[in-house]
Each structure stands twice: as C-alpha cells, then as structure tokens.
Amino acid sequence: MRIVTYMLVLSFVPYFGLCQNKISGKIVDELGFPVYRASVEINATDSITYTDYDGSFTLISEKDFHWKINIKSKGYKPESFFVLNGGNTGNIILKYDVDINKLLDGSSGLYQKFYWDSWNNEILFPKSEGLLVSVF
C-alpha cells in the first residue's frame, strides 16, 4: 500500500512544477559591473526579489506569457523591461542617475576634495602674498 501512495505522490510532482514559471537574468551597470541588491518585481503583482552579489536574480510567476518587470536601485535610474515567454532576460543594463554621473564626470564640487592634484595645490601649498606658508 505504501508503494501505491508513493507512486501517486511522485506522479503529481511534475504538475506542481508546471504551474510556475521562472524569470531569471542579471543586472549590470553601464561599466559592466553587477548591481547588488537591486529590487526586481513583476509589474502589478506582489512578486519581488533582490539581486545577489553577482547581479543575478530569479522570480517565480504563475502567468505563462510575457511579463513586465520593474527594476530599481539607489544611484540608478528605474528601468522597466519586458520578458517574453521563456523567462531569460540576459544582461539588463541600468544607467546611472544624474548625481552619480556628475560625480563620475568630475563636474561636482567633490572633485577638489578627493583628487590629489587639486588637494595638493590648494591645501598643502596655498598661494599667499609673498609668503610661503607651510602646514608642517
């Protein structure tokens, strides 16, 4: 009798797997580096996940056709992406937001605080009227 019960249970296992579809992919930034802890959610559902250390994610959905996923992370512009049947997105590239672009371009005020050439010229050796001022 146990064998019949086990056979019945094992025969239903494939049916449970068919009702769920998997969406997987990888989130990277403009330089190709993985984005850690980006939120990935299926539009208009409660299904949400976060990327791991190498930017990979996996979502489970009960729908059997294309999905719209929304991706958000601090420092990046939010992105919406359509996934067709099959569920593999490949690499999705997130673009930097305005603040990070300013920092990377050197057009923010942080340039003088963090780069040695400007720090060396303006702080260690300030220009004064005829006197050489030393910090030491």
Backbone as a printed PyTorch tensor [residue, N CA C, xyz], in Angstrom:
tensor([[[  0.8100,  -1.1940,   0.0000],
         [  0.0000,   0.0000,   0.0000],
         [  0.8610,   1.2690,   0.0000]],

        [[  2.0080,   1.1840,   0.6630],
         [  2.9050,   2.3340,   0.6920],
         [  3.4600,   2.6360,  -0.6900]],

        [[  3.7310,   1.6340,  -1.4290],
         [  4.2770,   1.8250,  -2.7720],
         [  3.2720,   2.5590,  -3.6510]],

        [[  2.0090,   2.2230,  -3.5530],
         [  0.9720,   2.8950,  -4.3360],
         [  0.8740,   4.3620,  -3.9230]],

        [[  0.9500,   4.6270,  -2.6340],
         [  0.8810,   6.0130,  -2.1470],
         [  2.0800,   6.8150,  -2.6560]],

        [[  3.2710,   6.2470,  -2.5740],
         [  4.4570,   6.9320,  -3.0690],
         [  4.3800,   7.1770,  -4.5710]],

        [[  3.8870,   6.2290,  -5.3080],
         [  3.7680,   6.3900,  -6.7540],
         [  2.7700,   7.4930,  -7.1080]],

        [[  1.6790,   7.5860,  -6.3650],
         [  0.7090,   8.6530,  -6.6130],
         [  1.3060,  10.0260,  -6.3000]],

        [[  1.9940,  10.1270,  -5.1990],
         [  2.6120,  11.4090,  -4.8320],
         [  3.6570,  11.8030,  -5.8600]],

        [[  4.5040,  10.8870,  -6.2630],
         [  5.5440,  11.1900,  -7.2450],
         [  4.9840,  11.5030,  -8.6240]],

        [[  3.8340,  10.9740,  -8.9560],
         [  3.2430,  11.2720, -10.2620],
         [  2.6780,  12.6840, -10.3310]],

        [[  2.3630,  13.2930,  -9.1820],
         [  1.8400,  14.6580,  -9.1770],
         [  2.9320,  15.7170,  -9.0920]],

        [[  4.1440,  15.3540,  -8.7930],
         [  5.2370,  16.3150,  -8.6550],
         [  5.4500,  17.1260,  -9.9310]],

        [[  5.4850,  16.5450, -11.1330],
         [  5.6780,  17.3550, -12.3320],
         [  4.5530,  18.3710, -12.5640]],

        [[  3.3480,  18.0900, -12.1500],
         [  2.2380,  19.0220, -12.3430],
         [  2.3890,  20.2590, -11.4830]],

        [[  2.9670,  20.1200, -10.2930],
         [  3.1820,  21.2810,  -9.4380],
         [  4.2220,  22.2120, -10.0410]],

        [[  5.1950,  21.6770, -10.7110],
         [  6.2330,  22.4770, -11.3440],
         [  5.7610,  23.1790, -12.5990]],

        [[  4.7350,  22.6810, -13.2590],
         [  4.2640,  23.2820, -14.4990],
         [  3.4810,  24.5650, -14.2860]],

        [[  2.8910,  24.7470, -13.1310],
         [  2.0530,  25.9280, -12.9250],
         [  2.8820,  27.1470, -12.5420]],

        [[  4.1840,  27.0110, -12.3460],
         [  5.0330,  28.1380, -12.0060],
         [  6.0660,  28.3430, -13.1040]],

        [[  6.2640,  29.5950, -13.4680],
         [  7.2370,  29.9430, -14.4910],
         [  8.3420,  30.7680, -13.8590]],

        [[  9.5520,  30.5720, -14.3430],
         [ 10.7140,  31.2190, -13.7570],
         [ 11.2340,  32.3110, -14.6850]],

        [[ 11.5100,  33.4680, -14.1050],
         [ 12.1440,  34.5780, -14.8160],
         [ 13.5180,  34.7530, -14.1820]],

        [[ 14.5640,  34.7250, -14.9950],
         [ 15.9070,  34.8900, -14.4440],
         [ 16.7220,  35.8030, -15.3460]],

        [[ 17.7380,  36.4160, -14.7630],
         [ 18.5960,  37.3050, -15.5210],
         [ 19.6820,  37.8850, -14.6560]],

        [[ 20.3430,  38.9060, -15.1900],
         [ 21.4480,  39.5500, -14.4880],
         [ 21.3660,  41.0490, -14.7080]],

        [[ 21.5660,  41.8230, -13.6320],
         [ 21.5310,  43.2850, -13.6920],
         [ 22.9630,  43.7930, -13.5810]],

        [[ 23.3850,  44.6160, -14.5610],
         [ 24.7250,  45.2100, -14.5470],
         [ 24.6020,  46.7150, -14.7680]],

        [[ 25.6670,  47.4570, -14.4030],
         [ 25.6600,  48.9000, -14.6340],
         [ 26.2940,  49.2100, -15.9920]],

        [[ 26.4650,  50.4890, -16.2820],
         [ 26.9780,  50.9060, -17.5890],
         [ 28.4150,  50.4470, -17.8390]],

        [[ 29.1560,  50.1890, -16.7730],
         [ 30.5350,  49.7290, -16.9120],
         [ 30.6430,  48.2110, -16.9660]],

        [[ 29.5020,  47.5200, -16.7860],
         [ 29.5010,  46.0700, -16.8370],
         [ 29.6350,  45.3950, -15.4770]],

        [[ 29.6630,  46.1750, -14.3960],
         [ 29.7650,  45.6060, -13.0630],
         [ 28.3870,  45.1880, -12.5630]],

        [[ 28.2870,  44.0860, -11.8060],
         [ 26.9780,  43.6530, -11.2930],
         [ 26.4240,  44.6300, -10.2750]],

        [[ 25.1040,  44.7710, -10.2620],
         [ 24.4220,  45.6500,  -9.3110],
         [ 23.8820,  44.7780,  -8.1890]],

        [[ 24.3630,  45.0170,  -6.9700],
         [ 23.9830,  44.2300,  -5.8000],
         [ 22.7500,  44.8450,  -5.1350]],

        [[ 21.8020,  44.0280,  -4.7360],
         [ 20.5860,  44.4030,  -4.0010],
         [ 19.6540,  45.3290,  -4.7940]],

        [[ 19.5990,  45.1750,  -6.0930],
         [ 18.5970,  45.8890,  -6.8950],
         [ 17.2770,  45.1380,  -6.7520]],

        [[ 16.1810,  45.8760,  -6.6080],
         [ 14.8820,  45.2090,  -6.4850],
         [ 14.3180,  44.9340,  -7.8740]],

        [[ 13.8210,  43.7270,  -8.0510],
         [ 13.2270,  43.2970,  -9.3200],
         [ 11.8360,  42.7790,  -8.9870]],

        [[ 10.8140,  43.3930,  -9.5950],
         [  9.4450,  42.9770,  -9.3120],
         [  8.6470,  42.8540, -10.5950]],

        [[  7.6870,  41.9460, -10.5790],
         [  6.7700,  41.8120, -11.7100],
         [  5.7160,  42.8870, -11.5590]],

        [[  5.4600,  43.6190, -12.6270],
         [  4.5160,  44.7340, -12.5980],
         [  3.1240,  44.2790, -12.1370]],

        [[  2.5200,  45.0290, -11.2420],
         [  1.1560,  44.8270, -10.7430],
         [  0.9820,  43.5090,  -9.9800]],

        [[  2.0550,  43.0130,  -9.3630],
         [  1.9630,  41.8260,  -8.5160],
         [  2.7700,  42.0720,  -7.2390]],

        [[  2.6880,  41.1270,  -6.3330],
         [  3.4730,  41.2040,  -5.1020],
         [  4.7810,  40.4300,  -5.2110]],

        [[  5.0790,  39.8990,  -6.3630],
         [  6.2790,  39.0910,  -6.5580],
         [  7.4870,  40.0090,  -6.7130]],

        [[  8.3990,  39.9580,  -5.7380],
         [  9.5910,  40.8140,  -5.7390],
         [ 10.7850,  39.9990,  -5.2570]],

        [[ 11.9580,  40.3340,  -5.7890],
         [ 13.1950,  39.7060,  -5.3530],
         [ 14.3130,  40.7320,  -5.4630]],

        [[ 15.4890,  40.3780,  -4.9540],
         [ 16.6530,  41.2570,  -4.9940],
         [ 17.8130,  40.5090,  -5.6360]],

        [[ 18.6700,  41.2640,  -6.3170],
         [ 19.8170,  40.6430,  -6.9640],
         [ 20.8540,  40.2390,  -5.9180]],

        [[ 21.6120,  39.2050,  -6.2410],
         [ 22.6530,  38.7580,  -5.3240],
         [ 23.9720,  39.4580,  -5.6650]],

        [[ 25.0730,  38.9800,  -5.0930],
         [ 26.3620,  39.6590,  -5.2330],
         [ 26.8630,  39.7460,  -6.6700]],

        [[ 26.4390,  38.8400,  -7.5430],
         [ 26.8850,  38.9230,  -8.9400],
         [ 25.8070,  39.4840,  -9.8610]],

        [[ 24.7570,  40.0900,  -9.2960],
         [ 23.7120,  40.7500, -10.0780],
         [ 22.6230,  39.8350, -10.5870]],

        [[ 22.6560,  38.5590, -10.2490],
         [ 21.6650,  37.5940, -10.7510],
         [ 20.3910,  37.6200,  -9.9130]],

        [[ 19.2800,  37.3190, -10.5550],
         [ 18.0010,  37.2440,  -9.8650],
         [ 17.1550,  36.1340, -10.4760]],

        [[ 16.1750,  35.6650,  -9.7080],
         [ 15.2020,  34.6800, -10.1720],
         [ 13.8600,  35.0210,  -9.5600]],

        [[ 12.8260,  35.1060, -10.3850],
         [ 11.4480,  35.3640,  -9.9500],
         [ 10.5670,  34.1960, -10.3740]],

        [[  9.5650,  33.8990,  -9.5640],
         [  8.5960,  32.8590,  -9.8980],
         [  7.2580,  33.5290, -10.1700]],

        [[  6.6100,  33.1480, -11.2690],
         [  5.3250,  33.7240, -11.6450],
         [  4.3570,  32.6220, -12.0460]],

        [[  3.0790,  32.8790, -11.8390],
         [  2.0630,  31.9110, -12.2520],
         [  1.5540,  32.1880, -13.6630]],

        [[  1.8530,  33.3820, -14.2060],
         [  1.4670,  33.6780, -15.5850],
         [  2.3610,  32.9050, -16.5480]],

        [[  1.8020,  32.5570, -17.7000],
         [  2.5330,  31.7210, -18.6510],
         [  2.9540,  32.4800, -19.9020]],

        [[  2.8710,  33.7870, -19.9110],
         [  3.2490,  34.5240, -21.1100],
         [  4.1620,  35.6690, -20.7180]],

        [[  4.2830,  36.6940, -21.5250],
         [  5.2530,  37.7540, -21.2730],
         [  4.9460,  38.5230, -19.9870]],

        [[  6.0230,  39.0680, -19.3900],
         [  5.9190,  39.8150, -18.1480],
         [  6.5740,  41.1780, -18.3300]],

        [[  6.1530,  42.1100, -17.5060],
         [  6.8370,  43.4020, -17.4220],
         [  7.4540,  43.4630, -16.0260]],

        [[  8.7770,  43.6130, -15.9760],
         [  9.4360,  43.7000, -14.6840],
         [  9.9540,  45.1150, -14.4760]],

        [[  9.9210,  45.5700, -13.2320],
         [ 10.4200,  46.8830, -12.8410],
         [ 11.6680,  46.6850, -11.9930]],

        [[ 12.7200,  47.4500, -12.2950],
         [ 13.9980,  47.3220, -11.6050],
         [ 14.3500,  48.6700, -10.9990]],

        [[ 14.7260,  48.6430,  -9.7070],
         [ 15.1130,  49.8710,  -9.0120],
         [ 16.3270,  49.5930,  -8.1300]],

        [[ 17.2070,  50.5980,  -8.0480],
         [ 18.3480,  50.5340,  -7.1470],
         [ 18.8400,  51.9550,  -6.9060]],

        [[ 19.3920,  52.2040,  -5.7280],
         [ 19.9180,  53.5330,  -5.4150],
         [ 21.0880,  53.8450,  -6.3280]],

        [[ 21.0990,  55.0780,  -6.8430],
         [ 22.1800,  55.5130,  -7.7200],
         [ 21.9440,  55.2280,  -9.1910]],

        [[ 20.8160,  54.5740,  -9.5090],
         [ 20.4980,  54.2210, -10.8930],
         [ 19.0990,  54.7000, -11.2490]],

        [[ 18.8750,  54.9320, -12.5310],
         [ 17.5450,  55.2870, -13.0000],
         [ 16.6600,  54.0400, -12.9820]],

        [[ 15.3870,  54.1610, -12.5640],
         [ 14.4870,  52.9960, -12.6010],
         [ 14.2790,  52.5320, -14.0390]],

        [[ 14.1290,  51.2310, -14.2150],
         [ 14.0060,  50.6460, -15.5490],
         [ 12.8350,  49.6720, -15.5780]],

        [[ 12.0990,  49.6710, -16.6850],
         [ 11.0680,  48.6630, -16.9340],
         [ 11.5170,  47.8350, -18.1260]],

        [[ 11.2490,  46.5470, -18.0540],
         [ 11.7720,  45.6300, -19.0620],
         [ 10.7300,  44.5650, -19.3430]],

        [[ 10.4820,  44.2510, -20.6160],
         [  9.5340,  43.2080, -20.9890],
         [ 10.2680,  41.8890, -21.2030]],

        [[  9.7420,  40.8270, -20.6040],
         [ 10.3270,  39.4920, -20.7310],
         [  9.3300,  38.6340, -21.4900]],

        [[  9.7770,  38.0110, -22.5630],
         [  8.9110,  37.1590, -23.3560],
         [  8.8820,  35.7600, -22.7850]],

        [[  8.0720,  34.9080, -23.3770],
         [  7.9510,  33.5270, -22.9250],
         [  9.3140,  32.8560, -22.9740]],

        [[  9.6720,  32.1710, -21.9600],
         [ 10.9880,  31.5630, -21.8320],
         [ 11.6580,  32.0380, -20.5670]],

        [[ 11.4520,  33.2990, -20.2200],
         [ 11.8410,  33.8230, -18.9280],
         [ 13.2890,  34.1710, -18.7110]],

        [[ 14.1460,  34.1550, -19.7320],
         [ 15.5360,  34.5260, -19.5270],
         [ 15.7650,  35.9140, -20.1030]],

        [[ 16.2120,  36.8480, -19.2710],
         [ 16.3970,  38.2240, -19.7090],
         [ 17.7940,  38.5090, -20.2210]],

        [[ 18.7540,  37.6830, -19.8560],
         [ 20.1420,  38.0000, -20.1860],
         [ 20.6140,  39.1360, -19.2940]],

        [[ 21.5390,  39.9600, -19.7850],
         [ 22.0250,  41.1040, -19.0170],
         [ 21.1280,  42.3120, -19.2420]],

        [[ 20.7050,  42.9360, -18.1610],
         [ 19.9420,  44.1830, -18.2230],
         [ 20.8570,  45.2780, -17.6960]],

        [[ 21.0380,  46.3370, -18.4770],
         [ 21.9580,  47.4110, -18.1110],
         [ 21.1830,  48.5600, -17.4910]],

        [[ 21.5620,  48.9170, -16.2440],
         [ 20.9760,  50.0740, -15.5760],
         [ 21.8750,  51.2830, -15.8020]],

        [[ 21.2650,  52.4340, -16.0610],
         [ 22.0220,  53.6620, -16.2650],
         [ 22.1290,  54.4160, -14.9500]],

        [[ 23.2610,  55.1050, -14.7620],
         [ 23.4740,  55.9020, -13.5540],
         [ 22.5100,  57.0840, -13.5290]],

        [[ 22.1150,  57.5180, -12.3240],
         [ 21.2710,  58.7010, -12.2320],
         [ 22.1380,  59.9630, -12.3360]],

        [[ 21.5160,  61.1330, -12.2790],
         [ 22.1890,  62.4040, -12.5240],
         [ 23.3040,  62.6540, -11.5150]],

        [[ 23.0690,  62.3620, -10.2430],
         [ 24.0700,  62.6420,  -9.2080],
         [ 25.3290,  61.8070,  -9.3980]],

        [[ 25.1800,  60.5460,  -9.7100],
         [ 26.3430,  59.6850,  -9.9120],
         [ 27.0940,  60.0970, -11.1850]],

        [[ 26.3730,  60.4900, -12.2340],
         [ 27.0360,  60.9550, -13.4620],
         [ 27.8800,  62.1950, -13.1910]],

        [[ 27.3660,  63.1310, -12.3730],
         [ 28.1420,  64.3250, -12.0300],
         [ 29.4160,  63.9400, -11.2860]],

        [[ 29.3010,  63.0030, -10.3710],
         [ 30.4560,  62.5750,  -9.6110],
         [ 31.4950,  61.9120, -10.5110]],

        [[ 31.0540,  61.0740, -11.4400],
         [ 31.9780,  60.3930, -12.3410],
         [ 32.6090,  61.3370, -13.3580]],

        [[ 31.8750,  62.3710, -13.7800],
         [ 32.4030,  63.3280, -14.7520],
         [ 33.3960,  64.3070, -14.1420]],

        [[ 33.3740,  64.4770, -12.8320],
         [ 34.2370,  65.4510, -12.1820],
         [ 33.6470,  66.8370, -12.1800]],

        [[ 32.3720,  66.9890, -12.5430],
         [ 31.7550,  68.3060, -12.5790],
         [ 31.1070,  68.6830, -11.2500]],

        [[ 31.1760,  67.8120, -10.2480],
         [ 30.6200,  68.1600,  -8.9490],
         [ 31.6930,  68.8320,  -8.1060]],

        [[ 31.3060,  69.4190,  -6.9990],
         [ 32.2510,  70.0660,  -6.0980],
         [ 33.1160,  69.0780,  -5.3510]],

        [[ 32.8350,  67.8050,  -5.4550],
         [ 33.6160,  66.7980,  -4.7470],
         [ 34.9700,  66.5510,  -5.3880]],

        [[ 35.1640,  67.0480,  -6.5980],
         [ 36.4290,  66.8080,  -7.2960],
         [ 37.5980,  67.3630,  -6.4830]],

        [[ 37.4590,  68.5650,  -5.9560],
         [ 38.5560,  69.1980,  -5.2330],
         [ 38.8380,  68.4880,  -3.9160]],

        [[ 37.8700,  67.8210,  -3.3380],
         [ 38.0770,  67.1600,  -2.0550],
         [ 38.7520,  65.8150,  -2.1900]],

        [[ 38.5870,  65.1320,  -3.3270],
         [ 39.0380,  63.7640,  -3.4190],
         [ 40.2050,  63.5210,  -4.3650]],

        [[ 40.5590,  64.4490,  -5.1870],
         [ 41.6420,  64.2120,  -6.1240],
         [ 42.9080,  64.9020,  -5.6550]],

        [[ 44.0030,  64.1790,  -5.6530],
         [ 45.2400,  64.6260,  -5.0460],
         [ 45.7900,  65.8960,  -5.6900]],

        [[ 45.7360,  66.0180,  -6.9990],
         [ 46.3400,  67.1820,  -7.6460],
         [ 45.6950,  68.4840,  -7.1990]],

        [[ 44.3790,  68.5330,  -7.1000],
         [ 43.7340,  69.7610,  -6.6460],
         [ 43.9250,  69.9490,  -5.1460]],

        [[ 43.9410,  68.8670,  -4.3960],
         [ 44.1220,  68.9520,  -2.9490],
         [ 45.5300,  69.4130,  -2.6160]],

        [[ 46.4960,  68.8910,  -3.3420],
         [ 47.8900,  69.2320,  -3.1290],
         [ 48.1370,  70.7110,  -3.4130]],

        [[ 47.5980,  71.2170,  -4.4960],
         [ 47.8510,  72.5960,  -4.8890],
         [ 47.1230,  73.6050,  -4.0230]],

        [[ 45.9320,  73.3090,  -3.5690],
         [ 45.1380,  74.3090,  -2.8830],
         [ 45.2260,  74.2280,  -1.3650]],

        [[ 45.5220,  73.0740,  -0.8060],
         [ 45.5080,  72.9460,   0.6440],
         [ 46.9230,  72.8830,   1.2160]],

        [[ 47.7870,  72.0610,   0.6570],
         [ 49.1390,  71.9520,   1.2000],
         [ 49.9930,  73.1690,   0.8760]],

        [[ 49.8510,  73.6820,  -0.3090],
         [ 50.6640,  74.8050,  -0.7280],
         [ 49.7690,  75.9620,  -1.1680]],

        [[ 49.1020,  76.6140,  -0.2220],
         [ 48.2040,  77.7160,  -0.6120],
         [ 49.0030,  78.9160,  -1.1150]],

        [[ 48.3960,  79.6360,  -1.9910],
         [ 49.0430,  80.8280,  -2.5460],
         [ 48.7980,  81.9880,  -1.5710]],

        [[ 49.8570,  82.6570,  -1.2190],
         [ 49.7180,  83.8290,  -0.3600],
         [ 50.5720,  84.9440,  -0.9410]],

        [[ 50.4700,  86.0920,  -0.3710],
         [ 51.1270,  87.2710,  -0.9180],
         [ 52.5760,  87.3150,  -0.4750]],

        [[ 53.4360,  86.7060,  -1.2180],
         [ 54.8640,  86.8070,  -0.9760],
         [ 55.3810,  85.8610,   0.0990]],

        [[ 54.5330,  85.1960,   0.8200],
         [ 54.9890,  84.2940,   1.8720],
         [ 54.6760,  82.8640,   1.4960]],

        [[ 55.5700,  81.9880,   1.8530],
         [ 55.3090,  80.5670,   1.6500],
         [ 54.8260,  80.0060,   2.9850]],

        [[ 53.6120,  79.5620,   3.0070],
         [ 53.0280,  79.0400,   4.2330],
         [ 53.1660,  77.5270,   4.2070]],

        [[ 53.6690,  76.9800,   5.2840],
         [ 53.8440,  75.5410,   5.3700],
         [ 52.8910,  74.9820,   6.4000]],

        [[ 52.3640,  73.8240,   6.1170],
         [ 51.4250,  73.1710,   7.0130],
         [ 52.1850,  72.4560,   8.1290]],

        [[ 53.4090,  72.0960,   7.8750],
         [ 54.1770,  71.3040,   8.8490],
         [ 54.5860,  72.1130,  10.0160]]])
